[in-house]
Amino acid sequence: MPDSRFLVGVVGGAAFVLLVGGLGTRLIARTESTTGLDRYDTVVVDGHKALAANIVAGRTQSLYHPLPWVGVKVEVSCPTGLKAVADATITCSGRKNDGSTIDIPVTVISATDSHITWKFRR
């Protein structure tokens, strides 16, 4: 008969691995980003400071598929900059490996003169 301490150790170890893996996935699979509005990343859209479209697209693309088991790998492009105004939205486009496209809604959570916090939906 197996030693009960061994079984407790195996079950406890497996639970720990699952917990750490789930927490790691959650942390890496974030969809929110805070980005500085400096002279390199800022454009003007409708008279407002905005985060340049290529910065939004690049950050979204890098966060969209952080791990093989989270999300789908896509190539992202955005039509315009993201206005640094709370609740401003744009819809970026993602192209999958098979050629199909998906819409990626992007929304500003908060903005100041120097930073913009925004998120996208998978």
CSV table of C-alpha atoms in Angstrom, one decimal:
chain,number,residue,atom,x,y,z
A,1,MET,CA,0.0,0.0,0.0
A,2,PRO,CA,1.5,3.4,-1.0
A,3,ASP,CA,2.5,5.7,1.8
A,4,SER,CA,-0.2,8.4,2.3
A,5,ARG,CA,2.5,11.1,2.7
A,6,PHE,CA,3.7,10.3,-0.8
A,7,LEU,CA,0.1,10.6,-2.2
A,8,VAL,CA,-0.4,13.9,-0.4
A,9,GLY,CA,2.9,15.2,-1.8
A,10,VAL,CA,2.0,14.2,-5.4
A,11,VAL,CA,-1.5,15.7,-5.1
A,12,GLY,CA,-0.2,18.8,-3.4
A,13,GLY,CA,2.6,19.2,-6.0
A,14,ALA,CA,0.1,18.8,-8.9
A,15,ALA,CA,-2.2,21.4,-7.4
A,16,PHE,CA,0.7,23.8,-6.9
A,17,VAL,CA,1.8,23.4,-10.5
A,18,LEU,CA,-1.8,24.1,-11.7
A,19,LEU,CA,-2.1,27.1,-9.5
A,20,VAL,CA,1.2,28.7,-10.6
A,21,GLY,CA,0.4,27.9,-14.2
A,22,GLY,CA,-3.0,29.4,-14.0
A,23,LEU,CA,-1.7,32.5,-12.2
A,24,GLY,CA,1.1,32.9,-14.7
A,25,THR,CA,-1.3,32.6,-17.6
A,26,ARG,CA,-3.6,35.2,-16.1
A,27,LEU,CA,-0.7,37.7,-15.5
A,28,ILE,CA,0.7,37.2,-19.0
A,29,ALA,CA,-2.6,37.2,-20.8
A,30,ARG,CA,-3.6,40.7,-19.7
A,31,THR,CA,-5.4,42.9,-22.2
A,32,GLU,CA,-4.8,46.3,-20.4
A,33,SER,CA,-1.9,48.6,-21.1
A,34,THR,CA,-0.7,51.9,-19.8
A,35,THR,CA,1.4,53.8,-22.3
A,36,GLY,CA,3.2,57.1,-22.0
A,37,LEU,CA,2.2,60.0,-24.3
A,38,ASP,CA,5.5,61.4,-25.4
A,39,ARG,CA,6.7,63.1,-28.6
A,40,TYR,CA,7.5,59.8,-30.2
A,41,ASP,CA,4.2,58.0,-29.5
A,42,THR,CA,1.6,60.9,-29.7
A,43,VAL,CA,-0.4,62.1,-32.7
A,44,VAL,CA,-3.4,64.4,-32.9
A,45,VAL,CA,-6.9,62.9,-33.7
A,46,ASP,CA,-9.9,65.3,-33.9
A,47,GLY,CA,-7.9,67.9,-32.0
A,48,HIS,CA,-7.1,65.6,-29.1
A,49,LYS,CA,-3.8,64.0,-28.1
A,50,ALA,CA,-3.8,60.4,-29.2
A,51,LEU,CA,-1.6,57.3,-29.0
A,52,ALA,CA,-0.3,56.5,-32.5
A,53,ALA,CA,-2.0,53.7,-34.4
A,54,ASN,CA,1.2,51.8,-34.9
A,55,ILE,CA,1.8,51.8,-31.1
A,56,VAL,CA,-1.7,50.6,-30.3
A,57,ALA,CA,-1.4,47.9,-33.0
A,58,GLY,CA,2.0,46.7,-31.9
A,59,ARG,CA,1.1,46.5,-28.2
A,60,THR,CA,-2.2,44.7,-29.0
A,61,GLN,CA,-0.4,42.2,-31.2
A,62,SER,CA,2.2,41.5,-28.6
A,63,LEU,CA,-0.4,41.0,-25.9
A,64,TYR,CA,-3.0,39.2,-28.0
A,65,HIS,CA,-1.0,35.9,-28.2
A,66,PRO,CA,1.4,35.9,-25.2
A,67,LEU,CA,1.4,32.1,-24.8
A,68,PRO,CA,0.5,29.2,-27.2
A,69,TRP,CA,-2.5,28.2,-25.1
A,70,VAL,CA,-3.9,31.7,-24.8
A,71,GLY,CA,-5.6,33.3,-27.8
A,72,VAL,CA,-4.9,33.2,-31.5
A,73,LYS,CA,-1.8,34.7,-33.2
A,74,VAL,CA,-2.8,37.7,-35.2
A,75,GLU,CA,-1.2,40.5,-37.1
A,76,VAL,CA,-2.9,43.7,-35.9
A,77,SER,CA,-3.5,47.0,-37.7
A,78,CYS,CA,-5.4,50.1,-36.4
A,79,PRO,CA,-7.1,52.6,-38.6
A,80,THR,CA,-6.2,55.7,-36.5
A,81,GLY,CA,-4.7,56.8,-33.3
A,82,LEU,CA,-6.4,56.2,-30.0
A,83,LYS,CA,-7.7,59.5,-28.5
A,84,ALA,CA,-6.5,60.1,-25.0
A,85,VAL,CA,-10.0,60.6,-23.7
A,86,ALA,CA,-11.8,58.3,-21.3
A,87,ASP,CA,-14.1,55.9,-23.1
A,88,ALA,CA,-12.8,56.7,-26.5
A,89,THR,CA,-12.8,53.6,-28.8
A,90,ILE,CA,-11.4,52.4,-32.1
A,91,THR,CA,-11.7,49.0,-33.7
A,92,CYS,CA,-8.5,47.5,-34.9
A,93,SER,CA,-8.3,44.6,-37.3
A,94,GLY,CA,-6.5,41.3,-36.8
A,95,ARG,CA,-5.4,39.0,-39.5
A,96,LYS,CA,-5.1,35.3,-38.5
A,97,ASN,CA,-2.6,32.9,-40.1
A,98,ASP,CA,-5.4,31.4,-42.2
A,99,GLY,CA,-6.2,34.8,-43.8
A,100,SER,CA,-9.4,35.4,-41.9
A,101,THR,CA,-9.9,38.7,-40.1
A,102,ILE,CA,-11.3,39.6,-36.7
A,103,ASP,CA,-12.3,42.9,-35.1
A,104,ILE,CA,-10.5,44.0,-32.0
A,105,PRO,CA,-12.3,46.7,-30.0
A,106,VAL,CA,-9.9,49.0,-28.1
A,107,THR,CA,-11.2,51.3,-25.3
A,108,VAL,CA,-9.5,54.0,-23.3
A,109,ILE,CA,-10.0,53.4,-19.5
A,110,SER,CA,-8.3,56.7,-18.4
A,111,ALA,CA,-6.0,59.3,-19.7
A,112,THR,CA,-3.9,62.2,-18.5
A,113,ASP,CA,-1.6,64.6,-20.3
A,114,SER,CA,1.3,62.1,-20.0
A,115,HIS,CA,-0.3,58.6,-20.0
A,116,ILE,CA,-3.2,56.7,-21.4
A,117,THR,CA,-4.5,53.4,-20.0
A,118,TRP,CA,-6.4,51.3,-22.5
A,119,LYS,CA,-7.6,47.8,-23.1
A,120,PHE,CA,-8.7,45.5,-25.9
A,121,ARG,CA,-11.1,42.6,-26.1
A,122,ARG,CA,-10.2,39.2,-27.5
